Amino acid sequence: MKKIELVNNQLNVNLKPNDKILLQTKSGIAKFEYISRKNDEYLIKRIEVERKYILYFTVSKFWFVKNGTVTYLLGDN
Protein backbone atom coordinates (compact mmCIF):
# COMPACT_ATOMS: atom_id res chain seq x y z
CA MET A 1 0.00 0.00 0.00
CA LYS A 2 1.31 3.46 -0.86
CA LYS A 3 0.28 6.89 0.40
CA ILE A 4 -1.07 9.07 -2.41
CA GLU A 5 0.67 12.44 -2.56
CA LEU A 6 0.84 15.45 -4.83
CA VAL A 7 4.41 15.98 -6.01
CA ASN A 8 5.11 18.83 -8.44
CA ASN A 9 1.35 19.07 -9.09
CA GLN A 10 1.20 15.37 -10.11
CA LEU A 11 0.06 12.30 -8.19
CA ASN A 12 2.97 10.18 -7.01
CA VAL A 13 1.25 6.92 -8.03
CA ASN A 14 0.01 5.58 -11.34
CA LEU A 15 -3.45 4.28 -10.54
CA LYS A 16 -4.64 1.23 -12.46
CA PRO A 17 -8.24 -0.01 -12.82
CA ASN A 18 -9.40 -1.95 -9.75
CA ASP A 19 -6.79 -0.32 -7.46
CA LYS A 20 -8.19 0.32 -4.00
CA ILE A 21 -8.11 3.78 -2.39
CA LEU A 22 -8.64 4.30 1.34
CA LEU A 23 -9.93 7.56 2.79
CA GLN A 24 -9.54 8.23 6.51
CA THR A 25 -12.52 10.11 7.96
CA LYS A 26 -13.77 10.90 11.46
CA SER A 27 -16.16 7.97 11.28
CA GLY A 28 -13.63 5.44 9.99
CA ILE A 29 -12.07 4.40 6.71
CA ALA A 30 -14.01 4.70 3.45
CA LYS A 31 -12.99 2.35 0.65
CA PHE A 32 -13.04 3.20 -3.04
CA GLU A 33 -12.07 1.42 -6.24
CA TYR A 34 -10.34 3.25 -9.08
CA ILE A 35 -12.16 2.88 -12.43
CA SER A 36 -10.50 5.15 -15.01
CA ARG A 37 -8.86 8.48 -15.77
CA LYS A 38 -9.66 11.10 -18.38
CA ASN A 39 -7.32 14.09 -18.50
CA ASP A 40 -6.94 15.13 -14.87
CA GLU A 41 -10.15 13.52 -13.62
CA TYR A 42 -10.32 10.18 -11.82
CA LEU A 43 -13.49 8.06 -11.73
CA ILE A 44 -13.76 6.11 -8.48
CA LYS A 45 -16.59 4.15 -6.87
CA ARG A 46 -17.40 3.54 -3.23
CA ILE A 47 -17.06 -0.11 -2.24
CA GLU A 48 -17.86 -2.33 0.72
CA VAL A 49 -20.96 -0.43 1.77
CA GLU A 50 -24.44 -1.82 2.08
CA ARG A 51 -26.43 0.43 -0.20
CA LYS A 52 -28.92 -0.21 -2.95
CA TYR A 53 -27.00 1.94 -5.42
CA ILE A 54 -23.26 2.06 -6.02
CA LEU A 55 -21.85 5.56 -5.59
CA TYR A 56 -19.52 6.77 -8.33
CA PHE A 57 -17.40 9.90 -7.96
CA THR A 58 -15.32 11.92 -10.38
CA VAL A 59 -12.44 13.55 -8.58
CA SER A 60 -9.50 15.59 -9.78
CA LYS A 61 -5.91 15.63 -8.59
CA PHE A 62 -6.89 18.75 -6.66
CA TRP A 63 -8.86 16.54 -4.24
CA PHE A 64 -5.45 15.54 -2.91
CA VAL A 65 -4.26 18.22 -0.52
CA LYS A 66 -1.01 18.71 1.35
CA ASN A 67 -0.96 19.55 5.06
CA GLY A 68 2.61 19.83 6.29
CA THR A 69 4.37 16.67 5.16
CA VAL A 70 1.20 14.59 4.78
CA THR A 71 -1.14 14.48 1.78
CA TYR A 72 -4.82 13.58 2.14
CA LEU A 73 -7.75 12.88 -0.12
CA LEU A 74 -10.22 15.66 0.73
CA GLY A 75 -12.70 14.53 3.31
CA ASP A 76 -13.59 15.40 6.86
CA ASN A 77 -10.56 15.68 9.14
N, CA, C and O atoms as a Tinker XYZ file with bonds, in Angstrom:
   308  protein
     1  N      0.859000   -1.170000    0.000000    73     2
     2  CA     0.000000    0.000000    0.000000    64     1     3
     3  C      0.903000    1.230000    0.000000    63     2     4     5
     4  O      1.943000    1.245000    0.658000    81     3
     5  N      0.502000    2.250000   -0.736000    73     3     6
     6  CA     1.309000    3.459000   -0.856000    64     5     7
     7  C      0.442000    4.683000   -0.593000    63     6     8     9
     8  O     -0.706000    4.748000   -1.032000    81     7
     9  N      0.997000    5.646000    0.123000    73     7    10
    10  CA     0.277000    6.887000    0.395000    64     9    11
    11  C      0.250000    7.733000   -0.868000    63    10    12    13
    12  O      1.283000    7.934000   -1.506000    81    11
    13  N     -0.922000    8.226000   -1.230000    73    11    14
    14  CA    -1.068000    9.073000   -2.412000    64    13    15
    15  C     -0.684000   10.494000   -2.035000    63    14    16    17
    16  O     -1.189000   11.049000   -1.060000    81    15
    17  N      0.219000   11.077000   -2.821000    73    15    18
    18  CA     0.666000   12.440000   -2.557000    64    17    19
    19  C      0.724000   13.230000   -3.855000    63    18    20    21
    20  O      0.866000   12.674000   -4.944000    81    19
    21  N      0.610000   14.543000   -3.704000    73    19    22
    22  CA     0.841000   15.447000   -4.832000    64    21    23
    23  C      2.308000   15.849000   -4.804000    63    22    24    25
    24  O      2.790000   16.381000   -3.804000    81    23
    25  N      3.013000   15.596000   -5.892000    73    23    26
    26  CA     4.414000   15.980000   -6.014000    64    25    27
    27  C      4.557000   16.733000   -7.326000    63    26    28    29
    28  O      4.271000   16.193000   -8.395000    81    27
    29  N      4.999000   17.980000   -7.242000    73    27    30
    30  CA     5.106000   18.828000   -8.442000    64    29    31
    31  C      3.799000   18.844000   -9.233000    63    30    32    33
    32  O      3.798000   18.745000  -10.460000    81    31
    33  N      2.685000   18.970000   -8.503000    73    31    34
    34  CA     1.349000   19.066000   -9.089000    64    33    35
    35  C      0.923000   17.791000   -9.828000    63    34    36    37
    36  O      0.027000   17.840000  -10.671000    81    35
    37  N      1.547000   16.664000   -9.524000    73    35    38
    38  CA     1.195000   15.368000  -10.108000    64    37    39
    39  C      1.024000   14.356000   -8.974000    63    38    40    41
    40  O      1.664000   14.476000   -7.929000    81    39
    41  N      0.162000   13.363000   -9.182000    73    39    42
    42  CA     0.057000   12.301000   -8.189000    64    41    43
    43  C      1.319000   11.453000   -8.231000    63    42    44    45
    44  O      1.895000   11.243000   -9.298000    81    43
    45  N      1.746000   10.969000   -7.077000    73    43    46
    46  CA     2.974000   10.175000   -7.014000    64    45    47
    47  C      2.756000    8.700000   -7.333000    63    46    48    49
    48  O      3.701000    7.915000   -7.263000    81    47
    49  N      1.546000    8.311000   -7.677000    73    47    50
    50  CA     1.248000    6.922000   -8.030000    64    49    51
    51  C      0.551000    6.887000   -9.379000    63    50    52    53
    52  O     -0.152000    7.826000   -9.754000    81    51
    53  N      0.750000    5.809000  -10.095000    73    51    54
    54  CA     0.013000    5.576000  -11.337000    64    53    55
    55  C     -1.107000    4.607000  -11.009000    63    54    56    57
    56  O     -0.878000    3.406000  -10.865000    81    55
    57  N     -2.316000    5.130000  -10.893000    73    55    58
    58  CA    -3.447000    4.283000  -10.545000    64    57    59
    59  C     -3.847000    3.423000  -11.735000    63    58    60    61
    60  O     -3.852000    3.878000  -12.879000    81    59
    61  N     -4.184000    2.159000  -11.437000    73    59    62
    62  CA    -4.640000    1.228000  -12.460000    64    61    63
    63  C     -6.063000    0.804000  -12.118000    63    62    64    65
    64  O     -6.430000    0.802000  -10.943000    81    63
    65  N     -6.875000    0.444000  -13.112000    73    63    66
    66  CA    -8.237000   -0.012000  -12.822000    64    65    67
    67  C     -8.234000   -1.109000  -11.757000    63    66    68    69
    68  O     -7.375000   -1.990000  -11.751000    81    67
    69  N     -9.199000   -1.033000  -10.873000    73    67    70
    70  CA    -9.401000   -1.953000   -9.750000    64    69    71
    71  C     -8.482000   -1.682000   -8.557000    63    70    72    73
    72  O     -8.585000   -2.383000   -7.550000    81    71
    73  N     -7.586000   -0.689000   -8.633000    73    71    74
    74  CA    -6.789000   -0.316000   -7.460000    64    73    75
    75  C     -7.721000    0.185000   -6.367000    63    74    76    77
    76  O     -8.726000    0.837000   -6.650000    81    75
    77  N     -7.389000   -0.118000   -5.132000    73    75    78
    78  CA    -8.193000    0.317000   -3.995000    64    77    79
    79  C     -7.609000    1.599000   -3.413000    63    78    80    81
    80  O     -6.391000    1.758000   -3.333000    81    79
    81  N     -8.495000    2.516000   -3.006000    73    79    82
    82  CA    -8.108000    3.784000   -2.388000    64    81    83
    83  C     -8.817000    3.862000   -1.044000    63    82    84    85
    84  O    -10.027000    3.652000   -0.963000    81    83
    85  N     -8.070000    4.163000    0.004000    73    83    86
    86  CA    -8.643000    4.301000    1.338000    64    85    87
    87  C     -8.684000    5.769000    1.713000    63    86    88    89
    88  O     -7.747000    6.515000    1.431000    81    87
    89  N     -9.769000    6.184000    2.348000    73    87    90
    90  CA    -9.934000    7.564000    2.794000    64    89    91
    91  C    -10.225000    7.560000    4.285000    63    90    92    93
    92  O    -11.250000    7.033000    4.719000    81    91
    93  N     -9.335000    8.142000    5.066000    73    91    94
    94  CA    -9.535000    8.227000    6.513000    64    93    95
    95  C    -10.491000    9.376000    6.824000    63    94    96    97
    96  O    -10.253000   10.510000    6.411000    81    95
    97  N    -11.566000    9.088000    7.546000    73    95    98
    98  CA   -12.522000   10.113000    7.960000    64    97    99
    99  C    -12.730000   10.008000    9.468000    63    98   100   101
   100  O    -12.212000    9.094000   10.108000    81    99
   101  N    -13.482000   10.940000   10.028000    73    99   102
   102  CA   -13.768000   10.900000   11.463000    64   101   103
   103  C    -14.490000    9.619000   11.851000    63   102   104   105
   104  O    -14.278000    9.079000   12.936000    81   103
   105  N    -15.348000    9.138000   10.952000    73   103   106
   106  CA   -16.157000    7.966000   11.280000    64   105   107
   107  C    -15.508000    6.647000   10.878000    63   106   108   109
   108  O    -16.119000    5.592000   11.047000    81   107
   109  N    -14.303000    6.679000   10.357000    73   107   110
   110  CA   -13.634000    5.436000    9.989000    64   109   111
   111  C    -12.918000    5.559000    8.655000    63   110   112   113
   112  O    -12.528000    6.650000    8.239000    81   111
   113  N    -12.755000    4.430000    7.999000    73   111   114
   114  CA   -12.072000    4.404000    6.707000    64   113   115
   115  C    -13.076000    4.076000    5.617000    63   114   116   117
   116  O    -13.771000    3.062000    5.687000    81   115
   117  N    -13.152000    4.940000    4.605000    73   115   118
   118  CA   -14.013000    4.701000    3.446000    64   117   119
   119  C    -13.161000    4.055000    2.362000    63   118   120   121
   120  O    -12.013000    4.445000    2.150000    81   119
   121  N    -13.727000    3.069000    1.679000    73   119   122
   122  CA   -12.986000    2.350000    0.647000    64   121   123
   123  C    -13.568000    2.657000   -0.726000    63   122   124   125
   124  O    -14.783000    2.669000   -0.923000    81   123
   125  N    -12.663000    2.905000   -1.672000    73   123   126
   126  CA   -13.042000    3.205000   -3.041000    64   125   127
   127  C    -12.257000    2.312000   -3.986000    63   126   128   129
   128  O    -11.208000    1.779000   -3.626000    81   127
   129  N    -12.772000    2.154000   -5.196000    73   127   130
   130  CA   -12.068000    1.421000   -6.245000    64   129   131
   131  C    -11.880000    2.346000   -7.427000    63   130   132   133
   132  O    -12.823000    3.001000   -7.872000    81   131
   133  N    -10.662000    2.398000   -7.934000    73   131   134
   134  CA   -10.340000    3.246000   -9.083000    64   133   135
   135  C    -10.887000    2.596000  -10.350000    63   134   136   137
   136  O    -10.696000    1.400000  -10.569000    81   135
   137  N    -11.576000    3.393000  -11.195000    73   135   138
   138  CA   -12.156000    2.885000  -12.434000    64   137   139
   139  C    -11.340000    3.338000  -13.642000    63   138   140   141
   140  O    -10.840000    2.507000  -14.401000    81   139
   141  N    -11.203000    4.652000  -13.823000    73   139   142
   142  CA   -10.499000    5.153000  -15.009000    64   141   143
   143  C    -10.086000    6.606000  -14.818000    63   142   144   145
   144  O    -10.452000    7.262000  -13.842000    81   143
   145  N     -9.311000    7.083000  -15.785000    73   143   146
   146  CA    -8.855000    8.477000  -15.773000    64   145   147
   147  C     -9.081000    9.079000  -17.146000    63   146   148   149
   148  O     -8.859000    8.437000  -18.173000    81   147
   149  N     -9.534000   10.340000  -17.141000    73   147   150
   150  CA    -9.664000   11.098000  -18.381000    64   149   151
   151  C     -9.107000   12.478000  -18.089000    63   150   152   153
   152  O     -9.642000   13.205000  -17.252000    81   151
   153  N     -8.035000   12.841000  -18.778000    73   151   154
   154  CA    -7.317000   14.086000  -18.503000    64   153   155
   155  C     -6.892000   14.096000  -17.040000    63   154   156   157
   156  O     -6.172000   13.196000  -16.609000    81   155
   157  N     -7.314000   15.078000  -16.278000    73   155   158
   158  CA    -6.939000   15.135000  -14.865000    64   157   159
   159  C     -8.099000   14.769000  -13.947000    63   158   160   161
   160  O     -8.146000   15.219000  -12.802000    81   159
   161  N     -9.036000   13.954000  -14.437000    73   159   162
   162  CA   -10.155000   13.519000  -13.619000    64   161   163
   163  C    -10.084000   12.008000  -13.409000    63   162   164   165
   164  O     -9.751000   11.253000  -14.323000    81   163
   165  N    -10.400000   11.589000  -12.203000    73   163   166
   166  CA   -10.320000   10.183000  -11.824000    64   165   167
   167  C    -11.715000    9.704000  -11.431000    63   166   168   169
   168  O    -12.352000   10.293000  -10.557000    81   167
   169  N    -12.194000    8.630000  -12.079000    73   167   170
   170  CA   -13.493000    8.057000  -11.734000    64   169   171
   171  C    -13.257000    6.957000  -10.705000    63   170   172   173
   172  O    -12.529000    5.999000  -10.965000    81   171
   173  N    -13.878000    7.103000   -9.534000    73   171   174
   174  CA   -13.760000    6.108000   -8.480000    64   173   175
   175  C    -15.157000    5.727000   -8.020000    63   174   176   177
   176  O    -16.104000    6.493000   -8.200000    81   175
   177  N    -15.292000    4.535000   -7.422000    73   175   178
   178  CA   -16.589000    4.145000   -6.869000    64   177   179
   179  C    -16.408000    3.675000   -5.442000    63   178   180   181
   180  O    -15.390000    3.081000   -5.089000    81   179
   181  N    -17.404000    3.949000   -4.635000    73   179   182
   182  CA   -17.398000    3.540000   -3.225000    64   181   183
   183  C    -17.649000    2.043000   -3.173000    63   182   184   185
   184  O    -18.530000    1.537000   -3.869000    81   183
   185  N    -16.886000    1.331000   -2.359000    73   183   186
   186  CA   -17.058000   -0.113000   -2.245000    64   185   187
   187  C    -17.226000   -0.509000   -0.783000    63   186   188   189
   188  O    -16.964000    0.268000    0.134000    81   187
   189  N    -17.669000   -1.736000   -0.605000    73   187   190
   190  CA   -17.857000   -2.335000    0.718000    64   189   191
   191  C    -18.806000   -1.543000    1.598000    63   190   192   193
   192  O    -18.562000   -1.363000    2.791000    81   191
   193  N    -19.887000   -1.072000    1.001000    73   191   194
   194  CA   -20.956000   -0.430000    1.765000    64   193   195
   195  C    -22.255000   -1.132000    1.403000    63   194   196   197
   196  O    -22.418000   -1.620000    0.285000    81   195
   197  N    -23.163000   -1.177000    2.344000    73   195   198
   198  CA   -24.441000   -1.825000    2.078000    64   197   199
   199  C    -25.448000   -0.771000    1.661000    63   198   200   201
   200  O    -26.148000   -0.185000    2.487000    81   199
   201  N    -25.500000   -0.548000    0.361000    73   199   202
   202  CA   -26.433000    0.426000   -0.205000    64   201   203
   203  C    -27.062000   -0.182000   -1.441000    63   202   204   205
   204  O    -26.487000   -1.064000   -2.078000    81   203
   205  N    -28.229000    0.291000   -1.766000    73   203   206
   206  CA   -28.920000   -0.214000   -2.947000    64   205   207
   207  C    -28.198000    0.209000   -4.219000    63   206   208   209
   208  O    -28.128000   -0.560000   -5.178000    81   207
   209  N    -27.665000    1.419000   -4.236000    73   207   210
   210  CA   -27.002000    1.944000   -5.420000    64   209   211
   211  C    -25.520000    2.146000   -5.144000    63   210   212   213
   212  O    -25.132000    2.571000   -4.056000    81   211
   213  N    -24.701000    1.839000   -6.135000    73   211   214
   214  CA   -23.260000    2.063000   -6.017000    64   213   215
   215  C    -22.992000    3.540000   -6.270000    63   214   216   217
   216  O    -23.532000    4.119000   -7.213000    81   215
   217  N    -22.168000    4.143000   -5.440000    73   215   218
   218  CA   -21.847000    5.557000   -5.586000    64   217   219
   219  C    -20.574000    5.724000   -6.399000    63   218   220   221
   220  O    -19.520000    5.200000   -6.038000    81   219
   221  N    -20.681000    6.458000   -7.501000    73   219   222
   222  CA   -19.524000    6.769000   -8.335000    64   221   223
   223  C    -19.157000    8.234000   -8.133000    63   222   224   225
   224  O    -20.039000    9.076000   -7.968000    81   223
   225  N    -17.884000    8.538000   -8.144000    73   223   226
   226  CA   -17.404000    9.900000   -7.962000    64   225   227
   227  C    -16.378000   10.217000   -9.036000    63   226   228   229
   228  O    -15.583000    9.357000   -9.414000    81   227
   229  N    -16.393000   11.433000   -9.523000    73   227   230
   230  CA   -15.322000   11.915000  -10.384000    64   229   231
   231  C    -14.545000   12.929000   -9.569000    63   230   232   233
   232  O    -15.093000   13.940000   -9.129000    81   231
   233  N    -13.270000   12.656000   -9.371000    73   231   234
   234  CA   -12.435000   13.551000   -8.583000    64   233   235
   235  C    -11.247000   13.991000   -9.424000    63   234   236   237
   236  O    -10.862000   13.314000  -10.378000    81   235
   237  N    -10.681000   15.111000   -9.069000    73   235   238
   238  CA    -9.496000   15.590000   -9.779000    64   237   239
   239  C     -8.296000   15.474000   -8.859000    63   238   240   241
   240  O     -8.435000   15.200000   -7.667000    81   239
   241  N     -7.121000   15.683000   -9.421000    73   239   242
   242  CA    -5.914000   15.629000   -8.592000    64   241   243
   243  C     -5.964000   16.684000   -7.500000    63   242   244   245
   244  O     -5.239000   16.582000   -6.511000    81   243
   245  N     -6.806000   17.691000   -7.662000    73   243   246
   246  CA    -6.892000   18.750000   -6.663000    64   245   247
   247  C     -7.678000   18.309000   -5.431000    63   246   248   249
   248  O     -7.776000   19.068000   -4.467000    81   247
   249  N     -8.245000   17.091000   -5.441000    73   247   250
   250  CA    -8.858000   16.542000   -4.238000    64   249   251
   251  C     -7.792000   16.054000   -3.281000    63   250   252   253
   252  O     -8.082000   15.758000   -2.121000    81   251
   253  N     -6.552000   15.969000   -3.761000    73   251   254
   254  CA    -5.455000   15.539000   -2.910000    64   253   255
   255  C     -4.762000   16.788000   -2.388000    63   254   256   257
   256  O     -4.230000   17.576000   -3.170000    81   255
   257  N     -4.763000   16.973000   -1.092000    73   255   258
   258  CA    -4.260000   18.216000   -0.516000    64   257   259
   259  C     -3.108000   17.937000    0.438000    63   258   260   261
   260  O     -3.072000   16.900000    1.100000    81   259
   261  N     -2.183000   18.857000    0.500000    73   259   262
   262  CA    -1.009000   18.714000    1.354000    64   261   263
   263  C     -1.211000   19.512000    2.641000    63   262   264   265
   264  O     -1.646000   20.663000    2.608000    81   263
   265  N     -0.893000   18.894000    3.761000    73   263   266
   266  CA    -0.963000   19.547000    5.065000    64   265   267
   267  C      0.337000   19.205000    5.782000    63   266   268   269
   268  O      0.474000   18.126000    6.359000    81   267
   269  N      1.283000   20.128000    5.741000    73   267   270
   270  CA     2.608000   19.828000    6.287000    64   269   271
   271  C      3.308000   18.826000    5.390000    63   270   272   273
   272  O      3.501000   19.076000    4.200000    81   271
   273  N      3.688000   17.689000    5.960000    73   271   274
   274  CA     4.374000   16.667000    5.165000    64   273   275
   275  C      3.444000   15.534000    4.752000    63   274   276   277
   276  O      3.890000   14.559000    4.147000    81   275
   277  N      2.160000   15.648000    5.070000    73   275   278
   278  CA     1.202000   14.586000    4.779000    64   277   279
   279  C      0.210000   15.055000    3.724000    63   278   280   281
   280  O     -0.213000   16.211000    3.735000    81   279
   281  N     -0.161000   14.162000    2.815000    73   279   282
   282  CA    -1.145000   14.483000    1.784000    64   281   283
   283  C     -2.387000   13.640000    2.008000    63   282   284   285
   284  O     -2.290000   12.444000    2.284000    81   283
   285  N     -3.551000   14.258000    1.890000    73   283   286
   286  CA    -4.818000   13.583000    2.138000    64   285   287
   287  C     -5.725000   13.695000    0.925000    63   286   288   289
   288  O     -5.613000   14.632000    0.135000    81   287
   289  N     -6.627000   12.726000    0.787000    73   287   290
   290  CA    -7.749000   12.884000   -0.122000    64   289   291
   291  C     -8.750000   13.734000    0.641000    63   290   292   293
   292  O     -9.023000   13.456000    1.808000    81   291
   293  N     -9.304000   14.760000    0.014000    73   291   294
   294  CA   -10.217000   15.657000    0.726000    64   293   295
   295  C    -11.353000   14.870000    1.363000    63   294   296   297
   296  O    -11.957000   14.004000    0.731000    81   295
   297  N    -11.625000   15.171000    2.575000    73   295   298
   298  CA   -12.702000   14.525000    3.314000    64   297   299
   299  C    -12.868000   15.296000    4.602000    63   298   300   301
   300  O    -12.422000   16.439000    4.704000    81   299
   301  N    -13.500000   14.689000    5.584000    73   299   302
   302  CA   -13.587000   15.397000    6.857000    64   301   303
   303  C    -12.407000   14.980000    7.714000    63   302   304   305
   304  O    -12.080000   13.797000    7.810000    81   303
   305  N    -11.770000   15.963000    8.337000    73   303   306
   306  CA   -10.565000   15.684000    9.142000    64   305   307
   307  C    -10.943000   15.403000   10.577000    63   306   308
   308  O    -10.070000   15.148000   11.407000    81   307
